[in-house]
């Protein structure tokens, strides 16, 4: 019986599941205005989330992203120690000022998060699950939460 179920799965369901995995791994998602995203040539976004709520996103040529990365310009404003409330007519999210720039030839590994207001230099490696909160110079290898320089690509 198990063998028969396996044959049925492989014949009918395998093509469907393979297609779902392929589509989900080759499509990125833009939360916000897509006109605020500027993507160079030969960029692989896999299934990266791009949030443009509080700034533009500039991705230079030959940048690759691993699975499940997030590039987030969006943030929430606080006033007197509390988050602003939309119900009081206050803007909860700034609309600009937190641009993200990612330089040519960089690799943003799986699960990495890049927050608004940072520039990642050229030929940078951002390690898996790192959280980039500050500017990163050219040729750096960064990792951790928050991301810190742990090496450079010139020595590879």
Short mmCIF file of the C-alpha atoms (twelve columns), coordinates in Angstrom:
data_MODEL
# 
_entry.id   MODEL 
# 
loop_
_atom_site.group_PDB 
_atom_site.id 
_atom_site.type_symbol 
_atom_site.label_atom_id 
_atom_site.label_alt_id 
_atom_site.label_comp_id 
_atom_site.label_asym_id 
_atom_site.label_seq_id 
_atom_site.Cartn_x 
_atom_site.Cartn_y 
_atom_site.Cartn_z 
_atom_site.pdbx_PDB_model_num 
ATOM 1   C CA . UNK A 1   0.000  0.000  0.000   1 
ATOM 2   C CA . UNK A 2   2.818  2.404  0.907   1 
ATOM 3   C CA . UNK A 3   4.497  1.712  -2.414  1 
ATOM 4   C CA . UNK A 4   1.273  2.413  -4.291  1 
ATOM 5   C CA . UNK A 5   0.815  5.732  -2.434  1 
ATOM 6   C CA . UNK A 6   4.404  6.649  -3.294  1 
ATOM 7   C CA . UNK A 7   3.775  5.920  -6.952  1 
ATOM 8   C CA . UNK A 8   0.612  8.019  -6.917  1 
ATOM 9   C CA . UNK A 9   2.466  10.886 -5.228  1 
ATOM 10  C CA . UNK A 10  5.341  10.760 -7.706  1 
ATOM 11  C CA . UNK A 11  3.016  10.600 -10.701 1 
ATOM 12  C CA . UNK A 12  0.413  13.196 -9.730  1 
ATOM 13  C CA . UNK A 13  1.677  15.381 -6.920  1 
ATOM 14  C CA . UNK A 14  5.445  15.584 -7.468  1 
ATOM 15  C CA . UNK A 15  5.123  17.850 -10.547 1 
ATOM 16  C CA . UNK A 16  2.781  20.168 -8.635  1 
ATOM 17  C CA . UNK A 17  4.964  20.374 -5.517  1 
ATOM 18  C CA . UNK A 18  8.093  20.844 -7.641  1 
ATOM 19  C CA . UNK A 19  6.394  23.750 -9.449  1 
ATOM 20  C CA . UNK A 20  5.275  25.363 -6.166  1 
ATOM 21  C CA . UNK A 21  8.795  25.141 -4.741  1 
ATOM 22  C CA . UNK A 22  10.308 26.519 -7.954  1 
ATOM 23  C CA . UNK A 23  7.911  29.472 -8.114  1 
ATOM 24  C CA . UNK A 24  8.260  30.334 -4.431  1 
ATOM 25  C CA . UNK A 25  12.042 30.223 -4.698  1 
ATOM 26  C CA . UNK A 26  12.312 32.373 -7.805  1 
ATOM 27  C CA . UNK A 27  9.886  35.156 -6.943  1 
ATOM 28  C CA . UNK A 28  10.522 38.124 -4.720  1 
ATOM 29  C CA . UNK A 29  7.864  40.140 -2.916  1 
ATOM 30  C CA . UNK A 30  7.715  43.936 -2.796  1 
ATOM 31  C CA . UNK A 31  5.805  45.419 0.132   1 
ATOM 32  C CA . UNK A 32  5.097  49.017 -0.809  1 
ATOM 33  C CA . UNK A 33  5.687  50.983 -3.979  1 
ATOM 34  C CA . UNK A 34  7.552  48.879 -6.570  1 
ATOM 35  C CA . UNK A 35  8.722  52.086 -8.276  1 
ATOM 36  C CA . UNK A 36  11.042 52.611 -5.297  1 
ATOM 37  C CA . UNK A 37  13.064 49.478 -6.124  1 
ATOM 38  C CA . UNK A 38  15.983 49.841 -8.556  1 
ATOM 39  C CA . UNK A 39  17.537 46.533 -9.592  1 
ATOM 40  C CA . UNK A 40  20.691 46.173 -11.693 1 
ATOM 41  C CA . UNK A 41  21.552 43.439 -14.164 1 
ATOM 42  C CA . UNK A 42  22.085 39.770 -13.297 1 
ATOM 43  C CA . UNK A 43  20.544 40.086 -9.846  1 
ATOM 44  C CA . UNK A 44  19.138 36.959 -8.180  1 
ATOM 45  C CA . UNK A 45  16.504 37.786 -5.584  1 
ATOM 46  C CA . UNK A 46  15.218 34.221 -5.028  1 
ATOM 47  C CA . UNK A 47  12.321 34.796 -2.564  1 
ATOM 48  C CA . UNK A 48  13.544 38.028 -0.974  1 
ATOM 49  C CA . UNK A 49  11.116 40.453 0.697   1 
ATOM 50  C CA . UNK A 50  11.680 44.100 -0.287  1 
ATOM 51  C CA . UNK A 51  9.924  46.694 1.899   1 
ATOM 52  C CA . UNK A 52  9.838  50.239 0.493   1 
ATOM 53  C CA . UNK A 53  7.658  51.899 3.128   1 
ATOM 54  C CA . UNK A 54  10.348 54.330 4.320   1 
ATOM 55  C CA . UNK A 55  12.806 54.611 1.441   1 
ATOM 56  C CA . UNK A 56  14.167 53.429 -1.877  1 
ATOM 57  C CA . UNK A 57  16.114 50.229 -2.460  1 
ATOM 58  C CA . UNK A 58  19.060 50.265 -4.879  1 
ATOM 59  C CA . UNK A 59  20.580 46.905 -5.822  1 
ATOM 60  C CA . UNK A 60  23.615 47.075 -8.106  1 
ATOM 61  C CA . UNK A 61  24.659 44.556 -10.776 1 
ATOM 62  C CA . UNK A 62  25.579 40.934 -10.007 1 
ATOM 63  C CA . UNK A 63  24.108 40.834 -6.494  1 
ATOM 64  C CA . UNK A 64  22.776 37.498 -5.281  1 
ATOM 65  C CA . UNK A 65  20.448 36.759 -2.386  1 
ATOM 66  C CA . UNK A 66  20.022 33.447 -0.613  1 
ATOM 67  C CA . UNK A 67  16.624 32.162 0.439   1 
ATOM 68  C CA . UNK A 68  14.357 34.121 2.799   1 
ATOM 69  C CA . UNK A 69  16.254 37.425 2.924   1 
ATOM 70  C CA . UNK A 70  14.586 40.681 3.918   1 
ATOM 71  C CA . UNK A 71  15.519 44.206 2.780   1 
ATOM 72  C CA . UNK A 72  13.440 46.509 4.980   1 
ATOM 73  C CA . UNK A 73  13.303 50.280 4.711   1 
ATOM 74  C CA . UNK A 74  10.091 50.387 6.733   1 
ATOM 75  C CA . UNK A 75  10.084 51.424 10.360  1 
ATOM 76  C CA . UNK A 76  7.709  52.938 12.864  1 
ATOM 77  C CA . UNK A 77  8.003  56.339 14.531  1 
ATOM 78  C CA . UNK A 78  7.832  56.897 18.257  1 
ATOM 79  C CA . UNK A 79  6.778  60.020 20.106  1 
ATOM 80  C CA . UNK A 80  7.349  60.503 23.843  1 
ATOM 81  C CA . UNK A 81  8.453  56.884 24.135  1 
ATOM 82  C CA . UNK A 82  5.338  55.453 22.482  1 
ATOM 83  C CA . UNK A 83  4.617  54.392 18.925  1 
ATOM 84  C CA . UNK A 84  2.607  57.021 17.083  1 
ATOM 85  C CA . UNK A 85  -1.000 56.054 16.578  1 
ATOM 86  C CA . UNK A 86  -2.684 56.258 13.225  1 
ATOM 87  C CA . UNK A 87  -6.009 56.689 14.995  1 
ATOM 88  C CA . UNK A 88  -4.801 60.062 16.302  1 
ATOM 89  C CA . UNK A 89  -3.989 61.202 12.778  1 
ATOM 90  C CA . UNK A 90  -0.241 60.846 13.224  1 
ATOM 91  C CA . UNK A 91  1.901  59.275 10.514  1 
ATOM 92  C CA . UNK A 92  3.037  55.956 11.931  1 
ATOM 93  C CA . UNK A 93  5.698  55.246 9.303   1 
ATOM 94  C CA . UNK A 94  8.126  57.781 7.785   1 
ATOM 95  C CA . UNK A 95  7.855  57.770 3.992   1 
ATOM 96  C CA . UNK A 96  11.522 58.523 3.284   1 
ATOM 97  C CA . UNK A 97  14.988 58.819 4.733   1 
ATOM 98  C CA . UNK A 98  15.849 55.128 5.119   1 
ATOM 99  C CA . UNK A 99  17.200 54.148 1.688   1 
ATOM 100 C CA . UNK A 100 19.149 50.914 1.276   1 
ATOM 101 C CA . UNK A 101 22.001 50.522 -1.206  1 
ATOM 102 C CA . UNK A 102 23.642 47.202 -2.014  1 
ATOM 103 C CA . UNK A 103 26.863 47.329 -4.035  1 
ATOM 104 C CA . UNK A 104 27.955 45.379 -7.068  1 
ATOM 105 C CA . UNK A 105 28.906 41.734 -6.711  1 
ATOM 106 C CA . UNK A 106 27.647 41.331 -3.153  1 
ATOM 107 C CA . UNK A 107 26.196 38.129 -1.729  1 
ATOM 108 C CA . UNK A 108 23.450 38.353 0.880   1 
ATOM 109 C CA . UNK A 109 23.234 34.821 2.304   1 
ATOM 110 C CA . UNK A 110 20.047 33.027 3.350   1 
ATOM 111 C CA . UNK A 111 17.974 34.530 6.131   1 
ATOM 112 C CA . UNK A 112 19.904 37.812 6.271   1 
ATOM 113 C CA . UNK A 113 18.080 41.035 7.113   1 
ATOM 114 C CA . UNK A 114 19.130 44.491 5.914   1 
ATOM 115 C CA . UNK A 115 17.424 47.381 7.728   1 
ATOM 116 C CA . UNK A 116 16.781 50.855 6.351   1 
ATOM 117 C CA . UNK A 117 19.369 53.573 6.173   1 
ATOM 118 C CA . UNK A 118 22.400 51.419 5.340   1 
ATOM 119 C CA . UNK A 119 24.792 51.056 2.439   1 
ATOM 120 C CA . UNK A 120 26.465 47.743 1.715   1 
ATOM 121 C CA . UNK A 121 29.647 48.180 -0.311  1 
ATOM 122 C CA . UNK A 122 30.839 46.317 -3.388  1 
ATOM 123 C CA . UNK A 123 31.799 42.624 -3.249  1 
ATOM 124 C CA . UNK A 124 30.522 42.159 0.304   1 
ATOM 125 C CA . UNK A 125 29.435 38.855 1.838   1 
ATOM 126 C CA . UNK A 126 26.656 39.054 4.429   1 
ATOM 127 C CA . UNK A 127 26.584 35.764 6.340   1 
ATOM 128 C CA . UNK A 128 23.434 33.710 6.763   1 
ATOM 129 C CA . UNK A 129 20.983 35.120 9.330   1 
ATOM 130 C CA . UNK A 130 23.045 38.291 9.857   1 
ATOM 131 C CA . UNK A 131 21.227 41.553 10.601  1 
ATOM 132 C CA . UNK A 132 22.838 44.557 8.894   1 
ATOM 133 C CA . UNK A 133 22.178 47.728 10.891  1 
ATOM 134 C CA . UNK A 134 25.187 49.878 9.853   1 
ATOM 135 C CA . UNK A 135 27.060 50.696 6.655   1 
ATOM 136 C CA . UNK A 136 29.411 47.961 5.411   1 
ATOM 137 C CA . UNK A 137 32.615 48.870 3.487   1 
ATOM 138 C CA . UNK A 138 33.676 47.289 0.178   1 
ATOM 139 C CA . UNK A 139 35.048 43.719 0.318   1 
ATOM 140 C CA . UNK A 140 33.899 43.051 3.902   1 
ATOM 141 C CA . UNK A 141 32.557 39.763 5.196   1 
ATOM 142 C CA . UNK A 142 30.019 40.400 7.953   1 
ATOM 143 C CA . UNK A 143 28.048 38.166 10.270  1 
ATOM 144 C CA . UNK A 144 26.086 38.198 13.484  1 
ATOM 145 C CA . UNK A 145 23.322 40.205 15.108  1 
ATOM 146 C CA . UNK A 146 24.036 43.035 14.626  1 
ATOM 147 C CA . UNK A 147 26.391 42.289 11.733  1 
ATOM 148 C CA . UNK A 148 30.068 42.956 12.382  1 
ATOM 149 C CA . UNK A 149 33.086 42.609 10.119  1 
ATOM 150 C CA . UNK A 150 34.581 39.122 10.456  1 
ATOM 151 C CA . UNK A 151 36.830 39.087 7.387   1 
ATOM 152 C CA . UNK A 152 37.286 40.396 3.861   1 
ATOM 153 C CA . UNK A 153 36.796 39.026 0.395   1 
ATOM 154 C CA . UNK A 154 40.248 40.161 -0.743  1 
ATOM 155 C CA . UNK A 155 41.822 37.332 1.260   1 
ATOM 156 C CA . UNK A 156 39.664 34.639 -0.378  1 
# 
